[in-house]
CSV table of C-alpha atoms in Angstrom, one decimal:
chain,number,residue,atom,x,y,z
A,1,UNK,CA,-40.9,5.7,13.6
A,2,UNK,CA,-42.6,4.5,16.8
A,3,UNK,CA,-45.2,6.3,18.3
A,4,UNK,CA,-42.9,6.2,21.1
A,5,UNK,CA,-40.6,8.7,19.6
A,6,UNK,CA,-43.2,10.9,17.6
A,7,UNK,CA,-45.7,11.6,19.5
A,8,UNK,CA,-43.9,14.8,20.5
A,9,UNK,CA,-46.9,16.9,22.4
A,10,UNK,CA,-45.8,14.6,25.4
A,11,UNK,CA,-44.1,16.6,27.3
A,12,UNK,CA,-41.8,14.2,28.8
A,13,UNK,CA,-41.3,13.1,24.8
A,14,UNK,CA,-40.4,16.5,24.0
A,15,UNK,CA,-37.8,16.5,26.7
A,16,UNK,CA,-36.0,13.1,25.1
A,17,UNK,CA,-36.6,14.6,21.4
A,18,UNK,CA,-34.3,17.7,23.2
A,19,UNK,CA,-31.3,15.4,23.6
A,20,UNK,CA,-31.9,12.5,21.8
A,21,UNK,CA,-33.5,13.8,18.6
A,22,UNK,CA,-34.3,11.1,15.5
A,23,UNK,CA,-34.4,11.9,12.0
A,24,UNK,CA,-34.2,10.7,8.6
A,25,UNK,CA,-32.1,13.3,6.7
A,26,UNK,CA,-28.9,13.4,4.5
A,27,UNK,CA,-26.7,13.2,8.1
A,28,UNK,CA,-26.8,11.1,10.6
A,29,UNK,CA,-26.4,12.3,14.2
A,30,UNK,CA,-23.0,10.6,15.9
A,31,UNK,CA,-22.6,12.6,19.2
A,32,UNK,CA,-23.8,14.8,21.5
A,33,UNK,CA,-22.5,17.1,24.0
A,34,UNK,CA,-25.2,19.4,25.8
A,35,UNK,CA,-23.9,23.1,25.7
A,36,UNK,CA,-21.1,22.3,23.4
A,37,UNK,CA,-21.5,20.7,19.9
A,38,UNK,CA,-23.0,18.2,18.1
A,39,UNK,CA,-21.8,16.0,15.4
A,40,UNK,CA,-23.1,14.8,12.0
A,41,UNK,CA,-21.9,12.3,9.8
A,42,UNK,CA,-23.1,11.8,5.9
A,43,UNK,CA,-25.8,9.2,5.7
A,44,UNK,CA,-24.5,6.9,3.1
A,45,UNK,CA,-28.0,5.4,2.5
A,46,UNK,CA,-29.9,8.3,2.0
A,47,UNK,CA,-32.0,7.8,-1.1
A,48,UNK,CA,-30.4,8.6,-4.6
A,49,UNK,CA,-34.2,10.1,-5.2
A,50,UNK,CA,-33.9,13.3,-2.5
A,51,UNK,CA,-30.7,13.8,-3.3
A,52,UNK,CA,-28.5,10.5,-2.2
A,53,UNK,CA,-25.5,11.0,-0.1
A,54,UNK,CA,-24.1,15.0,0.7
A,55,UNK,CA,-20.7,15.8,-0.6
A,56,UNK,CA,-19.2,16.3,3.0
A,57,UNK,CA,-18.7,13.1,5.3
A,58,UNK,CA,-18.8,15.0,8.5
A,59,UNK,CA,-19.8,18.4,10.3
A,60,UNK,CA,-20.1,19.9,13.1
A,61,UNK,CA,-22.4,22.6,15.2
A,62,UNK,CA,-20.1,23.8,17.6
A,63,UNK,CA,-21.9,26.0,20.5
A,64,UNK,CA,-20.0,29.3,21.1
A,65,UNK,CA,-21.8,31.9,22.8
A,66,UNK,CA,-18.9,34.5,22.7
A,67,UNK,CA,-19.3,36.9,20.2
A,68,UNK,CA,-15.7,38.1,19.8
A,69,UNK,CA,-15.1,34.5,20.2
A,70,UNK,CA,-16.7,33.6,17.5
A,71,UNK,CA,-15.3,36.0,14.9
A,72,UNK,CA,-11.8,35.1,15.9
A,73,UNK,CA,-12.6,31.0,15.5
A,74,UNK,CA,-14.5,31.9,12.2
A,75,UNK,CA,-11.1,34.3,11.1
A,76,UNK,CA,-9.0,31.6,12.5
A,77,UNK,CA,-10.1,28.9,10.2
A,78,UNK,CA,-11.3,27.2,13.2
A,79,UNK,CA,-15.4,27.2,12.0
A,80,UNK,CA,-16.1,27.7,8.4
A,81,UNK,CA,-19.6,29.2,8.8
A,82,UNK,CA,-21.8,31.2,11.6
A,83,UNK,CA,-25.2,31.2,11.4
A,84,UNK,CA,-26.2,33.9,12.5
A,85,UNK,CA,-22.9,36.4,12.5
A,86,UNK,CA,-23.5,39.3,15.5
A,87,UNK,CA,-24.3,43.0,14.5
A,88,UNK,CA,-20.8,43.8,16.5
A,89,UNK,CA,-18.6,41.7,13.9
A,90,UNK,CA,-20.0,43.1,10.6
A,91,UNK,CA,-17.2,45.6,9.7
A,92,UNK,CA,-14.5,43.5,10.4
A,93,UNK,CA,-16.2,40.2,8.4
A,94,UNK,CA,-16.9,43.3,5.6
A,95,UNK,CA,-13.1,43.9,5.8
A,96,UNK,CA,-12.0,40.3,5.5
A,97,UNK,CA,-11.7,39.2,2.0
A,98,UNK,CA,-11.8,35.6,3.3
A,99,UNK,CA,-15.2,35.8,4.3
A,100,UNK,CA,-18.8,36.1,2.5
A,101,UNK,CA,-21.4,37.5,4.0
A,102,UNK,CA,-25.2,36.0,3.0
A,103,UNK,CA,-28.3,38.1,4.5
A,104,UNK,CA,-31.6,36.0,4.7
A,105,UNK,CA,-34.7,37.0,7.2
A,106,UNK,CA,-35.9,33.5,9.1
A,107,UNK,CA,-38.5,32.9,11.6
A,108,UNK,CA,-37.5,33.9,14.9
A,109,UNK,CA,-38.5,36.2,17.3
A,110,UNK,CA,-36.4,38.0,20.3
A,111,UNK,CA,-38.6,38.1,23.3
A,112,UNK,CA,-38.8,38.5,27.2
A,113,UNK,CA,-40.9,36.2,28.6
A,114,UNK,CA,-42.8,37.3,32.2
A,115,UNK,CA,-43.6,34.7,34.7
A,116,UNK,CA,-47.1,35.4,35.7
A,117,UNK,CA,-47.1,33.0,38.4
A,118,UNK,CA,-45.1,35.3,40.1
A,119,UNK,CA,-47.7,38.5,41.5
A,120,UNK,CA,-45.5,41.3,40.1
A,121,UNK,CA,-46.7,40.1,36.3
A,122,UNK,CA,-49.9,38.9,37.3
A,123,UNK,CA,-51.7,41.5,35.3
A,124,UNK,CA,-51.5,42.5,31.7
A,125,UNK,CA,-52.2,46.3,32.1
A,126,UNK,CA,-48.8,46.1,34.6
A,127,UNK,CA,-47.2,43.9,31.5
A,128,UNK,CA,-48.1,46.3,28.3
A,129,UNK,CA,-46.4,48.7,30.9
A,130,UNK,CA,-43.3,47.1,31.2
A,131,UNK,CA,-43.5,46.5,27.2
A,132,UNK,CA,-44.2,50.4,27.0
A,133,UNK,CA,-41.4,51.4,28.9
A,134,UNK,CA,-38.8,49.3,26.9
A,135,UNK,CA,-37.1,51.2,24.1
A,136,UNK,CA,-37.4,48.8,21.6
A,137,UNK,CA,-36.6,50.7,19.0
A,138,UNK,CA,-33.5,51.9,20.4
A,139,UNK,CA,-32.7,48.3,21.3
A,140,UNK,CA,-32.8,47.5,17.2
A,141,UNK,CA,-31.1,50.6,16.4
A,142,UNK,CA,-28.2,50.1,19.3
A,143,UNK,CA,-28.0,46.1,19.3
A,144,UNK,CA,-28.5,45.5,16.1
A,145,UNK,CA,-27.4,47.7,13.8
A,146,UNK,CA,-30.4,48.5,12.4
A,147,UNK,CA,-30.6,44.9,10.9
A,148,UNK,CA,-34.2,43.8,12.3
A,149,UNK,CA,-38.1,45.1,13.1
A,150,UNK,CA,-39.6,45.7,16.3
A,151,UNK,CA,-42.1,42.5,17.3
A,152,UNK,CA,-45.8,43.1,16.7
A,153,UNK,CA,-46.2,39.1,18.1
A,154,UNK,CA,-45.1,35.5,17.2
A,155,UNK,CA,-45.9,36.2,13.9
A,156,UNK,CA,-43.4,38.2,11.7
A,157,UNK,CA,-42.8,39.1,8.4
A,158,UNK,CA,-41.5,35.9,6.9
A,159,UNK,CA,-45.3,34.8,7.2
A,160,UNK,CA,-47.4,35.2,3.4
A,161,UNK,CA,-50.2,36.3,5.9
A,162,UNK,CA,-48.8,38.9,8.3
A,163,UNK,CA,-50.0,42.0,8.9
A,164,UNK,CA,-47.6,44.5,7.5
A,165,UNK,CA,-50.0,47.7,8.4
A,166,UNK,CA,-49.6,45.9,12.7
A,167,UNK,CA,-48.4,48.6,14.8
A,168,UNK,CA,-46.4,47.1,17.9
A,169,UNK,CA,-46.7,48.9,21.3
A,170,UNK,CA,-45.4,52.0,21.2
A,171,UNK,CA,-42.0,53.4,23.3
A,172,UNK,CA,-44.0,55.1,25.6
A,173,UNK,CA,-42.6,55.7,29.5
A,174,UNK,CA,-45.1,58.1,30.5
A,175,UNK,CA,-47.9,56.3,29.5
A,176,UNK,CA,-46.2,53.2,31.0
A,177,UNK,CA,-45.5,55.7,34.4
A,178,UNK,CA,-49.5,55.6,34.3
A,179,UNK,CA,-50.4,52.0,33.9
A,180,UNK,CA,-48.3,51.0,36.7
A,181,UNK,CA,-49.8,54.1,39.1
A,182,UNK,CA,-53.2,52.6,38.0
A,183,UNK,CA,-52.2,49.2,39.1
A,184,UNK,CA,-51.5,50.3,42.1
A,185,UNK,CA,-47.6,50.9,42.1
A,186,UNK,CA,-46.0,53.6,43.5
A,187,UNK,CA,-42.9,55.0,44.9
A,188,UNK,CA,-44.4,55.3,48.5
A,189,UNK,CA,-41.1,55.8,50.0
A,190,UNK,CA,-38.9,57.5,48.2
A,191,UNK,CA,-36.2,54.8,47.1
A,192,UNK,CA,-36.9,55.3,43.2
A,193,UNK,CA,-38.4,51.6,43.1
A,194,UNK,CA,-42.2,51.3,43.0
A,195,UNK,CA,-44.3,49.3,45.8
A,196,UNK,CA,-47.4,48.3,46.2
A,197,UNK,CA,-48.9,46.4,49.3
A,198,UNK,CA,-45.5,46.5,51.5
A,199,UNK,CA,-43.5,44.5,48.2
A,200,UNK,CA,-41.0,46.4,46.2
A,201,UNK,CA,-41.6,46.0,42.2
A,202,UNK,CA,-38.2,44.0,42.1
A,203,UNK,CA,-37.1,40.9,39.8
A,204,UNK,CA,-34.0,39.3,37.8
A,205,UNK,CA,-34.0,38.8,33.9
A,206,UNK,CA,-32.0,35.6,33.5
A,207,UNK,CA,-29.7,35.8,30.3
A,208,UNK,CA,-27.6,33.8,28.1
A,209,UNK,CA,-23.6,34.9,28.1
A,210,UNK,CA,-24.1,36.2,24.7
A,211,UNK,CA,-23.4,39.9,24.2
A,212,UNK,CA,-26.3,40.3,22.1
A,213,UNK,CA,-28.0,39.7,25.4
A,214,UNK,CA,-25.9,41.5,27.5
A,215,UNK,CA,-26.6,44.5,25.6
A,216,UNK,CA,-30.2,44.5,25.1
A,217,UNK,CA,-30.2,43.5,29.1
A,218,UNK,CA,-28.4,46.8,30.0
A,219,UNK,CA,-30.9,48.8,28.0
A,220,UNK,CA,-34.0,47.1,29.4
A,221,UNK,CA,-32.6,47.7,33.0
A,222,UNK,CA,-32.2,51.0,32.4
A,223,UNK,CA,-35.3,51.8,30.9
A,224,UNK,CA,-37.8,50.1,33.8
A,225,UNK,CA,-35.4,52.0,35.7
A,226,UNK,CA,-36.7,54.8,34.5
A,227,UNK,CA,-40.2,54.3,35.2
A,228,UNK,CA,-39.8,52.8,38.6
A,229,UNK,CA,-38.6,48.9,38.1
A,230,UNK,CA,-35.7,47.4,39.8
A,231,UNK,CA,-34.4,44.6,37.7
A,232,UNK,CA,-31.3,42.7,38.5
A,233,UNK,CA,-29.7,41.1,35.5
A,234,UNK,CA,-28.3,37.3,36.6
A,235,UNK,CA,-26.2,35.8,33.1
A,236,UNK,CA,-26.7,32.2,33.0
A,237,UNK,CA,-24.9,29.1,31.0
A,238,UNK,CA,-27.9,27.5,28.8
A,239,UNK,CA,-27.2,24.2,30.8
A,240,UNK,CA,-28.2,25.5,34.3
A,241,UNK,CA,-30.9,28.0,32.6
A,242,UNK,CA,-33.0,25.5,30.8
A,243,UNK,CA,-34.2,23.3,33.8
A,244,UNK,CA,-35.5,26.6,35.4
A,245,UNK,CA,-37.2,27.7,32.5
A,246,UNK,CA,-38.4,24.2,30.9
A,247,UNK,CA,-39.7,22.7,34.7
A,248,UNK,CA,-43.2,22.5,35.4
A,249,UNK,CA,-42.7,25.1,38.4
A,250,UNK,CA,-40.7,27.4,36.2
A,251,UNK,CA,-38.1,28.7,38.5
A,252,UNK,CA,-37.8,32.2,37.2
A,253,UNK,CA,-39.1,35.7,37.2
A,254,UNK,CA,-38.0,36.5,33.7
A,255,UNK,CA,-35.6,35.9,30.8
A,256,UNK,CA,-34.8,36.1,27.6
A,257,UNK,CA,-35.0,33.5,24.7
A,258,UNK,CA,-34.8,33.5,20.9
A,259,UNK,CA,-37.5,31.5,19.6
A,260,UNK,CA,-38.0,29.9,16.1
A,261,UNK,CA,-42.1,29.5,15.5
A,262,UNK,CA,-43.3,26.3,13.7
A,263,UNK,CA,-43.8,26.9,9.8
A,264,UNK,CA,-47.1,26.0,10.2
A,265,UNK,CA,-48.1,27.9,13.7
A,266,UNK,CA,-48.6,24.9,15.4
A,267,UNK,CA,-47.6,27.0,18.4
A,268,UNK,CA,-50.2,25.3,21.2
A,269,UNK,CA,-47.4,23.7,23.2
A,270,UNK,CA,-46.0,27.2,24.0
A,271,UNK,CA,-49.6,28.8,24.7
A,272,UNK,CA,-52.3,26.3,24.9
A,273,UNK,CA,-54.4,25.9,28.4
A,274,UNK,CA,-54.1,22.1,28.4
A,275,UNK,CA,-50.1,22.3,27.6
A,276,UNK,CA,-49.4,24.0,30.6
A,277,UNK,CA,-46.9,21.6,31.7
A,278,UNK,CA,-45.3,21.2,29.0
A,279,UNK,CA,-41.8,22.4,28.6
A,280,UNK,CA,-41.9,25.5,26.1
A,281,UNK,CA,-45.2,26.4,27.7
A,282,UNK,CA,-42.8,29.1,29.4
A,283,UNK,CA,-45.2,31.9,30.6
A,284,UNK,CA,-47.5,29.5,32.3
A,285,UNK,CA,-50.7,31.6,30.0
A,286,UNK,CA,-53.9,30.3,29.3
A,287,UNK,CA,-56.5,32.6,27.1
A,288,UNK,CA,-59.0,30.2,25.8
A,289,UNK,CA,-59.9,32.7,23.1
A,290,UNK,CA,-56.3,32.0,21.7
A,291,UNK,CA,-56.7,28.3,22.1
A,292,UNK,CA,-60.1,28.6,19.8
A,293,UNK,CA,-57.6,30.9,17.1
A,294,UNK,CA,-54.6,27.9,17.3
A,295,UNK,CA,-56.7,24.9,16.8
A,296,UNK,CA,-58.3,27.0,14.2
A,297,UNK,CA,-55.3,27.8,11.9
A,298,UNK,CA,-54.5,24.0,11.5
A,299,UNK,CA,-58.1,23.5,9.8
A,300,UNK,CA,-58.8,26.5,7.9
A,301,UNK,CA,-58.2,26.5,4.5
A,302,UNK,CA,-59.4,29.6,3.1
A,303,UNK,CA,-56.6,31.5,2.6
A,304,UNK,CA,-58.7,35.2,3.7
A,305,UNK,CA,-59.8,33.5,7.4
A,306,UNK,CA,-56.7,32.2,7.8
A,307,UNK,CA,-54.7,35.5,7.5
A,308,UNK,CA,-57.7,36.8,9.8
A,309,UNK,CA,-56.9,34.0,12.4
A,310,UNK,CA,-53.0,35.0,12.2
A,311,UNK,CA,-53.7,39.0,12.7
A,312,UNK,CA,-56.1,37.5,15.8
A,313,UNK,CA,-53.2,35.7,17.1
A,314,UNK,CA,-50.7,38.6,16.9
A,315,UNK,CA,-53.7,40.8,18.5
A,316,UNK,CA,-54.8,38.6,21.8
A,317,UNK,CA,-50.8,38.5,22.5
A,318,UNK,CA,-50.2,42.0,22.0
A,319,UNK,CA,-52.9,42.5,24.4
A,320,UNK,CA,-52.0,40.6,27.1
A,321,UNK,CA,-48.4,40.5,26.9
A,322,UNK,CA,-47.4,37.2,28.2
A,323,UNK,CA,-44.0,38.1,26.3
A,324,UNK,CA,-42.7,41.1,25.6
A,325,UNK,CA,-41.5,40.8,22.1
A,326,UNK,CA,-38.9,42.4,21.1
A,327,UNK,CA,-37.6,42.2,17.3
A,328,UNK,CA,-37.7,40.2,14.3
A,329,UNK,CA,-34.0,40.3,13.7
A,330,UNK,CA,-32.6,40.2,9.6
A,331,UNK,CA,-29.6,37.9,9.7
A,332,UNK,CA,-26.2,37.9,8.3
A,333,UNK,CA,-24.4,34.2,7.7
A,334,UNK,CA,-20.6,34.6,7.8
A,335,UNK,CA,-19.5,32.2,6.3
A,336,UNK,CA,-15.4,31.6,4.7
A,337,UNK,CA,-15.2,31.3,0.5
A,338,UNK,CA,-13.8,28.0,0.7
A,339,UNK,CA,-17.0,26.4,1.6
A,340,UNK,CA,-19.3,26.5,-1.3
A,341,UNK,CA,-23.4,25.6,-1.7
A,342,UNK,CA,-24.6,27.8,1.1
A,343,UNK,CA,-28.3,29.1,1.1
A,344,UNK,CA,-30.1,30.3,4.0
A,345,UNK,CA,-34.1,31.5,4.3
A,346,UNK,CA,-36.9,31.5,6.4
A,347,UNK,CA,-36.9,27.3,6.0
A,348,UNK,CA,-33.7,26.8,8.0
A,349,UNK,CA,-30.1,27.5,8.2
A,350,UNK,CA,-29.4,24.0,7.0
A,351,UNK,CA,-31.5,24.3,3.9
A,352,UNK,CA,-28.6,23.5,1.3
A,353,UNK,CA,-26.4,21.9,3.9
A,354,UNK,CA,-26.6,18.5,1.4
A,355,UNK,CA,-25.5,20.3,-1.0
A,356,UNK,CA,-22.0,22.3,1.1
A,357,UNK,CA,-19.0,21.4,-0.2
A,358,UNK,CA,-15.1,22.4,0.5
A,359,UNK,CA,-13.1,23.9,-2.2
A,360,UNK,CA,-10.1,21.2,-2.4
A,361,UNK,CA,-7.4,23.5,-0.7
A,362,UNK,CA,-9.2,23.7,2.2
A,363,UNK,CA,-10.1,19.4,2.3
């Protein structure tokens, strides 16, 4: 590949990678359609070495951001696999003798991400406060069924070197109550929404249509509610969220975003001081302590410094809060018994996809 097409830390690169992504794999991208699906097709010269050609000729990722309309599509015959099967569905895929379920813990992180450029989350100490006052726990408990961990940082459990013994911030409203009174907001006039300097602490969370989101929004709302924030909750297609989010000026307060960390932690294009243009570089933060700890962790090679370097990077972010993250979420595949081969773990959901194939009855 030309340098052209790899050299990804480009930020108008990354951009094209987004939509017009290259690779070398067992399928062969055939189409395309932003917000809706994409479509693969076997690649019939893919060395006999790696694996040569995969049993199906064709698949496709279809984008459905319905819950309930997922289940019914997956029930329907319609799809033959989801991913990552919502908390809400599990009794009724439990019930359904045509469906498998297939648990595996990946990468990903749940997180709000605060937009310091704008003066209500300028400050950290007003940020762990907004963290504090967010019943996380509840939100895991609630949302997702228990299945999942609150978020000490980027850094969760899948990793050999995290920190098991990390305590996240704790649910703690009074303590967020004081934080914010020591930043100077208060309810000067009565309304139930703090102020400070004339400016009431108001903003809008930008969400996917997902009801995952949804939920986890309401409970957010309602909990800075209870300390003093006014959030307004604005639900958003991905198409018309990602330029607002991805765009040097970042056109947003907040919002939320699952996020799948590199394997390897090469995470500089979402935090590094020099990326700040770049696309993922969403909360616009710039510590050059945790610059010094990213570079780091692609050099080191002792494995005791570099599981110190990963508990510093969980530590500067707890601190300052750039995000406030959430959960590591365990995941549940649904996936229907005719389709055979399927693994899933912390390397990918596509990790056996070569090897998928379709009981005959159902070709």
């Amino acid at each position: 590949l030309g340098e052209r097409l790899v050299r990804l830390e480009h930020p108008a690169v990354a951009r094209h990678a987004l939509h017009e992504p290259v690779g070398n794999g067992p399928y062969r991208l055939v189409e395309s359609v932003p917000g809706d699906r994409w479509v693969f097709e076997a690649n019939e010269a893919f060395p006999e070495e790696l694996g040569g050609r995969p049993y199906l000729d064709r698949y496709v990722y279809r984008v459905i951001a319905d819950d309930a309309t997922q289940a019914s599509a997956l029930r329907a015959g319609e799809v033959d696999l989801l991913t990552r099967a919502s908390p809400a569905n599990l009794a009724t895929f439990r019930a359904d003798t045509t469906i498998d379920l297939i648990r595996y813990d990946d990468r990903d992180y749940d997180f709000i991400a605060w937009n310091p450029r704008r003066p209500v989350f300028a400050e950290a100490a007003v940020r762990r406060a907004l963290t504090m006052a967010i019943d996380r726990p509840g939100i895991v408990s609630a949302v997702l069924e228990g299945q999942g961990a609150v978020a000490v940082g980027p850094v969760g459990p899948w990793h050999w070197a995290y920190d098991s013994t990390d305590v996240p911030l704790p649910h703690a409203p009074d303590s967020a109550r004081s934080l914010l009174a020591a930043a100077g907001w208060a309810d000067s006039d009565g309304d139930g929404v703090r102020d400070r300097d004339g400016r009431p602490f108001r903003f809008t969370m930008y969400v996917t249509p997902r009801d995952k989101w949804r939920r986890v929004a309401t409970i957010v709302q309602s909990n800075l509610r209870d300390v003093g924030v006014d959030m307004r909750i604005e639900v958003r297609e991905v198409p018309s969220l990602q330029p607002l989010v991805t765009s040097p000026d970042r056109r947003f307060d907040a919002f939320m975003l699952t996020w799948i960390p590199d394997e390897m932690l090469d995470d500089r294009a979402m935090w590094s001081c020099d990326q700040l243009a770049h696309p993922v570089h969403f909360a616009s933060y710039c510590n050059p302590d945790l610059d010094a700890v990213l570079d780091s962790l692609l050099v080191v090679t002792d494995p005791e410094t570099y599981a110190g370097l990963v508990d510093r990077y969980n530590e500067i972010l707890a601190a300052d809060q750039p995000y406030t993250f959430l959960f590591y979420p365990s995941h549940l595949a649904a996936v229907r018994v005719v389709l055979r081969g399927v693994e899933m773990d912390a390397r990918g959901n596509w990790l056996s996809v070569a090897d998928w194939w379709l009981e005959p009855t159902a070709r």
